Amino acid sequence: MPYGRLLALDERPSQGAARPATVPEMIVIDLGRGSVSAAFLTDCETLGVSVQPAPPRSPTAKGSTEHTFGSINALFAQHVAGRTGPTP
């Protein structure tokens, strides 16, 4: 591929790098510090995203997220060098 064409391809992502590809309507969060930070809540408000807290000790409220983390742990993280167990 010509060098000039590669440069033109590299410029395209820079135009959209600051914009999210998709914006959800609602995010269900647990009450961890990272989820309830002022920056996160401000960004959600700016994007028009509703933030709903999950009930305490109810992993079924975030079922797809819990399933995804379980899959990452079972299928990917076990192969990471230096992994010592199920938690980071």
PDB file of C-alpha atoms in Angstrom:
ATOM      1  CA  MET A   1       0.000   0.000   0.000  1.00  0.00           C
ATOM      2  CA  PRO A   2       1.426   3.447  -0.869  1.00  0.00           C
ATOM      3  CA  TYR A   3       2.777   5.539   1.995  1.00  0.00           C
ATOM      4  CA  GLY A   4       0.445   8.456   1.202  1.00  0.00           C
ATOM      5  CA  ARG A   5      -2.598   6.186   1.476  1.00  0.00           C
ATOM      6  CA  LEU A   6      -1.453   4.922   4.892  1.00  0.00           C
ATOM      7  CA  LEU A   7      -1.162   8.504   6.164  1.00  0.00           C
ATOM      8  CA  ALA A   8      -4.691   9.257   4.961  1.00  0.00           C
ATOM      9  CA  LEU A   9      -5.995   6.202   6.842  1.00  0.00           C
ATOM     10  CA  ASP A  10      -4.224   7.268  10.047  1.00  0.00           C
ATOM     11  CA  GLU A  11      -5.931  10.690  10.035  1.00  0.00           C
ATOM     12  CA  ARG A  12      -9.473   9.260  10.092  1.00  0.00           C
ATOM     13  CA  PRO A  13      -9.512   7.962  13.699  1.00  0.00           C
ATOM     14  CA  SER A  14      -8.129  11.245  15.068  1.00  0.00           C
ATOM     15  CA  GLN A  15     -11.299  13.057  13.999  1.00  0.00           C
ATOM     16  CA  GLY A  16     -13.559  10.807  16.051  1.00  0.00           C
ATOM     17  CA  ALA A  17     -11.269   9.860  18.920  1.00  0.00           C
ATOM     18  CA  ALA A  18     -12.899  12.266  21.386  1.00  0.00           C
ATOM     19  CA  ARG A  19     -16.451  11.085  20.653  1.00  0.00           C
ATOM     20  CA  PRO A  20     -17.880   7.820  21.954  1.00  0.00           C
ATOM     21  CA  ALA A  21     -18.918   5.314  19.307  1.00  0.00           C
ATOM     22  CA  THR A  22     -22.151   4.508  21.149  1.00  0.00           C
ATOM     23  CA  VAL A  23     -23.925   6.143  24.043  1.00  0.00           C
ATOM     24  CA  PRO A  24     -26.118   3.950  26.269  1.00  0.00           C
ATOM     25  CA  GLU A  25     -29.404   5.239  27.632  1.00  0.00           C
ATOM     26  CA  MET A  26     -28.821   3.811  31.110  1.00  0.00           C
ATOM     27  CA  ILE A  27     -25.925   2.378  33.126  1.00  0.00           C
ATOM     28  CA  VAL A  28     -26.515   0.168  36.172  1.00  0.00           C
ATOM     29  CA  ILE A  29     -23.688   0.567  38.673  1.00  0.00           C
ATOM     30  CA  ASP A  30     -22.685  -0.945  41.974  1.00  0.00           C
ATOM     31  CA  LEU A  31     -21.732   1.468  44.713  1.00  0.00           C
ATOM     32  CA  GLY A  32     -17.961   1.173  44.271  1.00  0.00           C
ATOM     33  CA  ARG A  33     -15.827   4.317  44.459  1.00  0.00           C
ATOM     34  CA  GLY A  34     -14.966   4.238  40.751  1.00  0.00           C
ATOM     35  CA  SER A  35     -18.592   4.038  39.738  1.00  0.00           C
ATOM     36  CA  VAL A  36     -19.798   6.944  41.809  1.00  0.00           C
ATOM     37  CA  SER A  37     -16.938   9.362  41.179  1.00  0.00           C
ATOM     38  CA  ALA A  38     -17.852  12.941  40.375  1.00  0.00           C
ATOM     39  CA  ALA A  39     -16.104  12.716  36.996  1.00  0.00           C
ATOM     40  CA  PHE A  40     -18.082   9.615  35.972  1.00  0.00           C
ATOM     41  CA  LEU A  41     -21.407  11.092  37.039  1.00  0.00           C
ATOM     42  CA  THR A  42     -20.639  14.402  35.305  1.00  0.00           C
ATOM     43  CA  ASP A  43     -19.725  12.633  32.077  1.00  0.00           C
ATOM     44  CA  CYS A  44     -22.936  10.582  32.189  1.00  0.00           C
ATOM     45  CA  GLU A  45     -24.980  13.725  32.745  1.00  0.00           C
ATOM     46  CA  THR A  46     -23.207  15.476  29.853  1.00  0.00           C
ATOM     47  CA  LEU A  47     -23.978  12.549  27.523  1.00  0.00           C
ATOM     48  CA  GLY A  48     -27.575  12.233  28.767  1.00  0.00           C
ATOM     49  CA  VAL A  49     -27.026   8.788  30.289  1.00  0.00           C
ATOM     50  CA  SER A  50     -29.209   7.724  33.217  1.00  0.00           C
ATOM     51  CA  VAL A  51     -27.246   6.190  36.119  1.00  0.00           C
ATOM     52  CA  GLN A  52     -29.129   3.672  38.267  1.00  0.00           C
ATOM     53  CA  PRO A  53     -27.586   2.058  41.371  1.00  0.00           C
ATOM     54  CA  ALA A  54     -27.959  -1.706  41.651  1.00  0.00           C
ATOM     55  CA  PRO A  55     -29.438  -3.084  44.866  1.00  0.00           C
ATOM     56  CA  PRO A  56     -26.717  -4.149  47.342  1.00  0.00           C
ATOM     57  CA  ARG A  57     -25.566  -7.788  47.165  1.00  0.00           C
ATOM     58  CA  SER A  58     -27.637  -8.621  44.094  1.00  0.00           C
ATOM     59  CA  PRO A  59     -25.415  -9.759  41.212  1.00  0.00           C
ATOM     60  CA  THR A  60     -28.509 -10.597  39.135  1.00  0.00           C
ATOM     61  CA  ALA A  61     -29.167  -6.858  38.732  1.00  0.00           C
ATOM     62  CA  LYS A  62     -26.013  -6.700  36.593  1.00  0.00           C
ATOM     63  CA  GLY A  63     -26.223 -10.190  35.159  1.00  0.00           C
ATOM     64  CA  SER A  64     -24.598  -9.571  31.783  1.00  0.00           C
ATOM     65  CA  THR A  65     -21.712  -7.702  33.406  1.00  0.00           C
ATOM     66  CA  GLU A  66     -21.133 -10.412  35.997  1.00  0.00           C
ATOM     67  CA  HIS A  67     -21.245 -13.052  33.259  1.00  0.00           C
ATOM     68  CA  THR A  68     -18.717 -11.097  31.167  1.00  0.00           C
ATOM     69  CA  PHE A  69     -16.290 -10.780  34.091  1.00  0.00           C
ATOM     70  CA  GLY A  70     -16.701 -14.492  34.823  1.00  0.00           C
ATOM     71  CA  SER A  71     -15.888 -15.325  31.202  1.00  0.00           C
ATOM     72  CA  ILE A  72     -12.845 -13.054  31.222  1.00  0.00           C
ATOM     73  CA  ASN A  73     -11.620 -14.744  34.378  1.00  0.00           C
ATOM     74  CA  ALA A  74     -12.252 -18.278  33.123  1.00  0.00           C
ATOM     75  CA  LEU A  75     -11.233 -17.941  29.483  1.00  0.00           C
ATOM     76  CA  PHE A  76      -8.573 -15.238  29.384  1.00  0.00           C
ATOM     77  CA  ALA A  77      -7.095 -14.287  32.746  1.00  0.00           C
ATOM     78  CA  GLN A  78      -6.019 -17.835  33.564  1.00  0.00           C
ATOM     79  CA  HIS A  79      -3.464 -17.594  30.755  1.00  0.00           C
ATOM     80  CA  VAL A  80      -1.946 -14.277  31.870  1.00  0.00           C
ATOM     81  CA  ALA A  81       1.628 -14.603  33.101  1.00  0.00           C
ATOM     82  CA  GLY A  82       1.918 -13.993  36.828  1.00  0.00           C
ATOM     83  CA  ARG A  83      -1.745 -14.614  37.607  1.00  0.00           C
ATOM     84  CA  THR A  84      -2.078 -15.805  41.176  1.00  0.00           C
ATOM     85  CA  GLY A  85      -5.796 -16.413  41.569  1.00  0.00           C
ATOM     86  CA  PRO A  86      -9.312 -15.280  40.752  1.00  0.00           C
ATOM     87  CA  THR A  87      -8.787 -11.690  41.961  1.00  0.00           C
ATOM     88  CA  PRO A  88      -6.256  -9.157  40.655  1.00  0.00           C
TER      89      PRO A  88
END
